[in-house]
C-alpha cells in the first residue's frame, strides 16, 4: 500500500502523526521512536511565554480513558525554535507546531516567532483555550471568535494552518464549516472532552480545576462520529484523533473521512504506539488489497452487507 499523503500542500510519508501534548517536543522520544519514519510530530502546545502548567495531580485514569489537567505547560515558542527545532530538523522529522493563546494577539505573536523557525511544516491551532480577554469565552466553541482567530492567523502565518477543533460543542459540522470559511487549510478533530472525577472517600474533585480533558479509547466512537460529520460538511482535509491505539482504529478514522490520524494517549502506556499503529495499518492494507492509503479516506460502505439472517 502506498502510504504517502498530502495535507494542505505538505507531503507526508504516511498518515500516522503523534498528537500534541502526548509526545513532548518529539526529541525526548528520539531513542525510542524513529521520528523520521512518522508522518509528523505535533509538538506540545506552544505559547509566547513559558508556562508552568497546573498543580498536580495532572492525570487520572478512568475506565478505558484518561483525564488530564496538564494546563498547557511548555517552554515557550522562542525556546522551542532555539533548543528543540534544530535537532528535529537534523533527524529529518516533519514538525507541526501546536499553538495556543488566550487572546487573538497571543496567537499572532506565537506565529510570528515560529515563522522565523526553520523546518516547521505546518501550524496546528489549538482553539479550545479560555479567552480571558472576552469573559472566559472559548475560541473553538464560539463561531465568531473562531472565524476571527483563524482569519487573522492565516494572514500572518507563513505555513499552512491546521485548526484543531474542540469536541465540546453542539455541532462539530458548524464549527468545521466556520473554520474552513475563515481559511483553515485542514482540521484536526478532536481535542479532549470535558470531564470530571470525584474521590468518593474525600468527596473532593480529583483535579484542582475540577474539570479536566478526557482522552483515550473511551472517546474513540465519539471522535469517529465527529470526523464523519465534519467530512460531510467541509472539503478541506481532516486529521482524526481520539483513542487511536491500533492500526484498525486508524482505519476507522480514515473510513469516516480522515486523511491522517494522530496517536495521543496510547503513547502514555506504550511510547512505541505510533510505530505499532503504522505497522498494523500497513498490514491491513496488504491484507485488504488497498493500493493507496488515500483510497480509504471516506470509503465507509453505507450498506450493511449480508445480514446474519440471509446467511
Ligand atoms: C496529557 C495530554 C496533553 C495534551 N496537550 C495538548 C496540547 O498541548 N494541545 C492540543 O491541541 N492538544 C493536546 N492534547 C489533546 C491530544 O492531542 C488529543 O487531541 C486528544 O488527547 C485525543 O486523542 P487521544 O485519545 O489519542 O489522546 C493533550 C492530551 C493529553 C492526554
Short mmCIF file of C-alpha atoms and ligand atoms in Angstrom, two decimals:
data_model
loop_
_atom_site.label_atom_id
_atom_site.label_comp_id
_atom_site.label_asym_id
_atom_site.label_seq_id
_atom_site.Cartn_x
_atom_site.Cartn_y
_atom_site.Cartn_z
CA UNK A 1 0.00 0.00 0.00
CA UNK A 2 1.31 3.41 -0.91
CA UNK A 3 1.27 5.33 2.37
CA UNK A 4 2.10 8.80 1.06
CA UNK A 5 -0.42 11.54 1.66
CA UNK A 6 -0.59 15.29 1.30
CA UNK A 7 -2.21 17.68 3.73
CA UNK A 8 -2.53 21.35 2.87
CA UNK A 9 0.32 21.10 0.39
CA UNK A 10 2.58 19.28 2.87
CA UNK A 11 3.75 15.87 1.65
CA UNK A 12 3.94 13.22 4.39
CA UNK A 13 5.40 9.71 4.04
CA UNK A 14 2.45 8.19 5.90
CA UNK A 15 -0.72 9.31 7.74
CA UNK A 16 0.37 8.49 11.32
CA UNK A 17 1.15 11.55 13.44
CA UNK A 18 1.99 11.90 17.12
CA UNK A 19 -0.67 14.01 18.90
CA UNK A 20 0.09 17.26 20.68
CA UNK A 21 0.83 17.06 24.39
CA UNK A 22 1.44 13.32 24.37
CA UNK A 23 4.84 13.27 22.67
CA UNK A 24 6.71 16.18 24.24
CA UNK A 25 8.66 18.08 21.60
CA UNK A 26 9.50 14.82 19.85
CA UNK A 27 13.20 14.93 20.70
CA UNK A 28 12.59 13.29 24.10
CA UNK A 29 11.49 10.15 22.25
CA UNK A 30 14.19 10.01 19.59
CA UNK A 31 15.82 6.94 21.18
CA UNK A 32 12.51 5.06 21.29
CA UNK A 33 10.74 6.11 18.08
CA UNK A 34 12.23 6.65 14.63
CA UNK A 35 10.90 10.19 14.25
CA UNK A 36 11.85 10.37 10.59
CA UNK A 37 9.54 7.46 9.81
CA UNK A 38 6.49 9.09 11.41
CA UNK A 39 4.10 11.07 9.23
CA UNK A 40 4.79 14.05 11.51
CA UNK A 41 5.37 15.02 15.09
CA UNK A 42 2.91 17.51 16.54
CA UNK A 43 4.58 19.40 19.38
CA UNK A 44 3.22 20.20 22.78
CA UNK A 45 1.16 23.42 22.65
CA UNK A 46 3.43 26.47 22.44
CA UNK A 47 2.70 29.86 23.92
CA UNK A 48 4.66 33.10 23.70
CA UNK A 49 5.93 32.91 27.28
CA UNK A 50 6.95 29.67 29.01
CA UNK A 51 4.14 28.27 31.17
CA UNK A 52 4.42 26.17 34.33
CA UNK A 53 1.07 24.39 33.93
CA UNK A 54 -1.37 23.29 36.63
CA UNK A 55 -0.56 21.86 40.07
CA UNK A 56 -0.50 18.07 40.38
CA UNK A 57 -2.30 15.71 40.17
CA UNK A 58 -2.50 16.21 36.43
CA UNK A 59 -3.55 12.76 35.24
CA UNK A 60 -6.26 10.39 36.41
CA UNK A 61 -7.03 7.06 34.78
CA UNK A 62 -10.69 6.30 34.08
CA UNK A 63 -12.47 3.30 32.54
CA UNK A 64 -10.81 2.98 29.11
CA UNK A 65 -9.62 6.56 29.25
CA UNK A 66 -7.60 9.25 30.95
CA UNK A 67 -8.45 12.64 32.41
CA UNK A 68 -5.72 15.29 32.21
CA UNK A 69 -5.28 18.74 33.57
CA UNK A 70 -1.74 19.48 32.45
CA UNK A 71 -2.54 23.14 31.89
CA UNK A 72 -0.52 23.64 28.73
CA UNK A 73 2.90 23.57 30.36
CA UNK A 74 5.56 24.48 27.77
CA UNK A 75 8.92 26.14 27.27
CA UNK A 76 7.62 28.94 25.04
CA UNK A 77 7.81 29.33 21.26
CA UNK A 78 11.19 31.09 21.12
CA UNK A 79 12.91 28.47 23.30
CA UNK A 80 11.38 25.72 21.17
CA UNK A 81 12.80 27.27 17.99
CA UNK A 82 16.20 27.74 19.62
CA UNK A 83 16.63 24.50 21.55
CA UNK A 84 14.42 21.75 20.04
CA UNK A 85 13.75 22.56 16.41
CA UNK A 86 17.38 22.25 15.22
CA UNK A 87 17.56 18.66 16.46
CA UNK A 88 14.21 17.74 14.85
CA UNK A 89 15.48 19.20 11.59
CA UNK A 90 18.70 17.20 11.87
CA UNK A 91 16.73 13.99 12.43
CA UNK A 92 14.61 14.76 9.38
CA UNK A 93 11.27 14.73 11.20
CA UNK A 94 8.33 16.64 9.82
CA UNK A 95 7.23 19.04 12.51
CA UNK A 96 3.81 20.53 13.14
CA UNK A 97 3.84 23.09 15.92
CA UNK A 98 0.74 23.26 18.09
CA UNK A 99 -0.10 26.82 19.14
CA UNK A 100 -2.35 28.32 21.75
CA UNK A 101 -3.12 31.68 23.26
CA UNK A 102 -5.58 33.47 25.46
CA UNK A 103 -6.19 36.29 23.00
CA UNK A 104 -6.02 36.57 19.21
CA UNK A 105 -2.91 38.72 19.66
CA UNK A 106 -1.25 35.90 21.62
CA UNK A 107 -1.75 33.53 18.68
CA UNK A 108 -0.36 36.10 16.24
CA UNK A 109 2.74 36.69 18.35
CA UNK A 110 3.45 32.96 18.64
CA UNK A 111 3.01 32.58 14.88
CA UNK A 112 5.40 35.49 14.28
CA UNK A 113 8.07 33.76 16.40
CA UNK A 114 7.53 30.39 14.68
CA UNK A 115 7.58 31.99 11.22
CA UNK A 116 11.28 32.59 11.85
CA UNK A 117 11.92 28.93 12.72
CA UNK A 118 13.37 26.75 10.00
CA UNK A 119 11.95 23.26 9.49
CA UNK A 120 8.32 23.64 10.52
CA UNK A 121 5.87 22.01 8.10
CA UNK A 122 2.61 23.49 9.40
CA UNK A 123 0.90 25.12 12.38
CA UNK A 124 -1.85 23.46 14.35
CA UNK A 125 -4.04 25.97 16.19
CA UNK A 126 -5.44 24.75 19.47
CA UNK A 127 -8.62 26.81 19.71
CA UNK A 128 -10.05 25.40 22.90
CA UNK A 129 -8.35 27.69 25.39
CA UNK A 130 -10.31 30.10 27.54
CA UNK A 131 -10.25 33.61 26.15
CA UNK A 132 -9.80 35.68 29.25
CA UNK A 133 -10.00 38.98 27.36
CA UNK A 134 -13.58 38.27 26.39
CA UNK A 135 -15.17 36.94 29.52
CA UNK A 136 -13.73 33.45 29.51
CA UNK A 137 -15.21 32.55 26.13
CA UNK A 138 -13.65 29.66 24.31
CA UNK A 139 -12.39 30.27 20.76
CA UNK A 140 -13.32 26.88 19.45
CA UNK A 141 -16.91 26.96 20.65
CA UNK A 142 -17.85 30.48 19.56
CA UNK A 143 -18.21 30.69 15.77
CA UNK A 144 -17.39 34.41 15.64
CA UNK A 145 -14.22 34.09 17.73
CA UNK A 146 -13.18 31.01 15.80
CA UNK A 147 -13.54 32.82 12.48
CA UNK A 148 -11.61 35.81 13.79
CA UNK A 149 -8.63 33.89 15.14
CA UNK A 150 -8.37 31.69 12.04
CA UNK A 151 -8.65 34.61 9.59
CA UNK A 152 -6.04 36.67 11.42
CA UNK A 153 -3.62 33.79 11.92
CA UNK A 154 -3.93 32.91 8.24
CA UNK A 155 -2.89 36.45 7.31
CA UNK A 156 0.25 36.20 9.48
CA UNK A 157 1.21 32.56 9.01
CA UNK A 158 3.90 31.62 6.51
CA UNK A 159 2.85 27.99 6.72
CA UNK A 160 -0.37 26.02 6.30
CA UNK A 161 -2.77 26.40 9.21
CA UNK A 162 -4.46 23.31 10.64
CA UNK A 163 -7.26 24.17 13.05
CA UNK A 164 -7.75 21.72 15.92
CA UNK A 165 -11.37 21.68 16.94
CA UNK A 166 -12.77 21.05 20.38
CA UNK A 167 -15.44 18.35 20.63
CA UNK A 168 -17.19 20.32 23.38
CA UNK A 169 -19.70 21.90 21.01
CA UNK A 170 -23.23 21.09 19.92
CA UNK A 171 -22.43 20.93 16.21
CA UNK A 172 -18.94 19.96 15.09
CA UNK A 173 -20.11 20.33 11.46
CA UNK A 174 -20.90 24.00 12.06
CA UNK A 175 -17.52 24.71 13.65
CA UNK A 176 -15.77 22.82 10.85
CA UNK A 177 -17.59 24.97 8.25
CA UNK A 178 -16.70 28.16 10.12
CA UNK A 179 -13.00 27.22 10.26
CA UNK A 180 -12.98 26.29 6.58
CA UNK A 181 -14.75 29.53 5.66
CA UNK A 182 -12.16 31.52 7.63
CA UNK A 183 -9.35 29.96 5.60
CA UNK A 184 -8.23 26.87 7.55
CA UNK A 185 -6.10 24.61 5.34
CA UNK A 186 -7.04 21.47 7.28
CA UNK A 187 -8.77 20.43 10.51
CA UNK A 188 -7.73 18.17 13.36
CA UNK A 189 -10.55 16.63 15.31
CA UNK A 190 -10.79 16.11 18.16
CA UNK A 191 -9.22 17.55 21.28
CA UNK A 192 -10.23 16.18 24.70
CA UNK A 193 -13.80 16.03 26.02
CA UNK A 194 -14.59 17.95 29.20
CA UNK A 195 -15.00 15.52 32.06
CA UNK A 196 -14.53 15.27 35.80
CA UNK A 197 -13.98 12.75 38.54
CA UNK A 198 -14.61 12.91 42.27
CA UNK A 199 -12.93 10.89 45.02
CA UNK A 200 -15.85 9.28 46.89
CA UNK A 201 -13.80 8.91 50.08
CA UNK A 202 -12.79 12.53 50.41
CA UNK A 203 -15.73 13.90 48.35
CA UNK A 204 -13.20 16.16 46.66
CA UNK A 205 -12.68 16.59 42.91
CA UNK A 206 -9.68 14.66 41.56
CA UNK A 207 -8.29 17.87 39.99
CA UNK A 208 -7.74 21.33 41.42
CA UNK A 209 -9.51 22.74 38.34
CA UNK A 210 -12.43 20.33 38.96
CA UNK A 211 -12.95 19.69 35.22
CA UNK A 212 -10.33 18.04 33.02
CA UNK A 213 -9.91 16.66 29.49
CA UNK A 214 -10.94 13.08 28.72
CA UNK A 215 -8.94 11.16 26.10
CA UNK A 216 -8.08 7.58 25.18
CA UNK A 217 -10.12 4.59 23.89
CA UNK A 218 -13.20 5.80 25.81
CA UNK A 219 -13.66 8.71 23.37
CA UNK A 220 -12.98 6.87 20.12
CA UNK A 221 -16.58 6.29 18.98
CA UNK A 222 -17.40 9.95 19.70
CA UNK A 223 -14.38 11.13 17.74
CA UNK A 224 -15.09 8.85 14.77
CA UNK A 225 -18.66 10.21 14.66
CA UNK A 226 -17.35 13.79 14.69
CA UNK A 227 -14.88 13.11 11.86
CA UNK A 228 -17.71 11.63 9.82
CA UNK A 229 -19.94 14.65 10.48
CA UNK A 230 -17.16 17.08 9.55
CA UNK A 231 -16.32 15.06 6.43
CA UNK A 232 -19.82 15.68 5.14
CA UNK A 233 -19.63 19.38 5.97
CA UNK A 234 -16.27 20.53 4.53
CA UNK A 235 -13.85 19.89 1.67
CA UNK A 236 -10.52 20.58 3.42
CA UNK A 237 -8.51 17.56 4.70
CA UNK A 238 -9.30 16.15 8.13
CA UNK A 239 -6.90 14.68 10.67
CA UNK A 240 -8.62 12.35 13.14
CA UNK A 241 -7.69 11.86 16.79
CA UNK A 242 -9.28 10.22 19.78
CA UNK A 243 -8.38 6.90 21.34
CA UNK A 244 -6.33 5.53 18.45
CA UNK A 245 -4.15 2.66 19.66
CA UNK A 246 -4.18 0.12 16.82
CA UNK A 247 -3.95 0.06 13.03
CA UNK A 248 -7.64 -0.80 12.80
CA UNK A 249 -8.51 2.19 15.00
CA UNK A 250 -6.68 4.34 12.45
CA UNK A 251 -8.54 2.67 9.58
CA UNK A 252 -11.88 3.51 11.23
CA UNK A 253 -10.98 7.21 11.24
CA UNK A 254 -9.81 7.07 7.63
CA UNK A 255 -13.02 5.36 6.53
CA UNK A 256 -15.03 8.03 8.37
CA UNK A 257 -13.27 10.72 6.32
CA UNK A 258 -9.87 11.46 7.84
CA UNK A 259 -6.81 11.73 5.59
CA UNK A 260 -4.41 11.29 8.51
CA UNK A 261 -4.64 10.43 12.20
CA UNK A 262 -2.92 11.30 15.44
CA UNK A 263 -1.98 8.88 18.20
CA UNK A 264 -2.17 10.51 21.64
CA UNK A 265 -2.94 8.83 24.96
CA UNK A 266 -1.69 5.45 23.69
CA UNK A 267 1.85 6.92 23.89
CA UNK A 268 1.45 7.06 27.67
CA UNK A 269 1.12 3.29 28.05
CA UNK A 270 3.35 2.42 25.08
CA UNK A 271 5.79 5.06 23.79
CA UNK A 272 6.16 2.97 20.62
CA UNK A 273 2.42 3.20 19.89
CA UNK A 274 2.83 5.40 16.77
CA UNK A 275 5.18 2.87 15.16
CA UNK A 276 2.88 -0.03 16.03
CA UNK A 277 -0.17 1.72 14.57
CA UNK A 278 1.80 2.35 11.36
CA UNK A 279 2.90 -1.30 11.16
CA UNK A 280 -0.65 -2.53 11.69
CA UNK A 281 -2.02 -0.09 9.12
CA UNK A 282 0.44 -1.45 6.56
CA UNK A 283 -0.65 -5.00 7.41
CA UNK A 284 -4.32 -4.03 6.96
CA UNK A 285 -3.51 -2.51 3.57
CA UNK A 286 -1.72 -5.65 2.40
CA UNK A 287 -4.43 -7.96 3.68
CA UNK A 288 -7.25 -5.99 2.08
CA UNK A 289 -5.51 -5.16 -1.19
CA UNK A 290 -5.56 -1.38 -0.68
CA UNK A 291 -3.39 0.32 -3.33
CA UNK A 292 -3.12 3.76 -1.73
CA UNK A 293 -3.90 4.70 1.86
CA UNK A 294 -5.75 7.73 0.47
CA UNK A 295 -8.29 5.32 -1.05
CA UNK A 296 -9.53 4.61 2.48
CA UNK A 297 -10.49 8.22 3.19
CA UNK A 298 -14.27 8.47 3.38
CA UNK A 299 -14.61 4.96 1.97
CA UNK A 300 -17.08 3.72 4.57
CA UNK A 301 -19.67 1.46 2.94
CA UNK A 302 -23.17 2.56 3.81
CA UNK A 303 -24.89 -0.74 3.06
CA UNK A 304 -24.80 -3.15 5.98
CA UNK A 305 -23.85 -6.12 3.78
CA UNK A 306 -25.18 -9.60 4.32
CA UNK A 307 -27.38 -9.78 7.36
CA UNK A 308 -26.88 -12.83 9.57
CA UNK A 309 -30.46 -13.88 8.75
CA UNK A 310 -29.70 -14.10 5.00
CA UNK A 311 -26.73 -16.40 5.52
C1 LIG B 1 -1.70 14.88 28.61
C2 LIG B 1 -2.28 15.49 27.38
C3 LIG B 1 -1.84 16.73 26.94
C4 LIG B 1 -2.39 17.32 25.79
N1 LIG B 1 -1.92 18.55 25.38
C5 LIG B 1 -2.43 19.09 24.25
C6 LIG B 1 -1.92 20.34 23.75
O1 LIG B 1 -0.99 20.94 24.30
N2 LIG B 1 -2.51 20.88 22.64
C7 LIG B 1 -3.53 20.22 21.96
O2 LIG B 1 -4.02 20.74 20.94
N3 LIG B 1 -3.98 19.02 22.39
C8 LIG B 1 -3.47 18.46 23.49
N4 LIG B 1 -3.94 17.23 23.92
C9 LIG B 1 -5.00 16.53 23.14
C10 LIG B 1 -4.42 15.42 22.27
O3 LIG B 1 -3.51 15.94 21.32
C11 LIG B 1 -5.56 14.65 21.52
O4 LIG B 1 -6.25 15.54 20.68
C12 LIG B 1 -6.57 14.03 22.47
O5 LIG B 1 -5.94 13.54 23.63
C13 LIG B 1 -7.36 12.88 21.82
O6 LIG B 1 -6.52 11.85 21.33
P1 LIG B 1 -6.10 10.54 22.22
O7 LIG B 1 -7.38 9.97 22.75
O8 LIG B 1 -5.39 9.65 21.26
O9 LIG B 1 -5.23 11.04 23.30
C14 LIG B 1 -3.40 16.63 25.07
C15 LIG B 1 -3.83 15.36 25.51
C16 LIG B 1 -3.29 14.77 26.63
C17 LIG B 1 -3.77 13.42 27.05
#
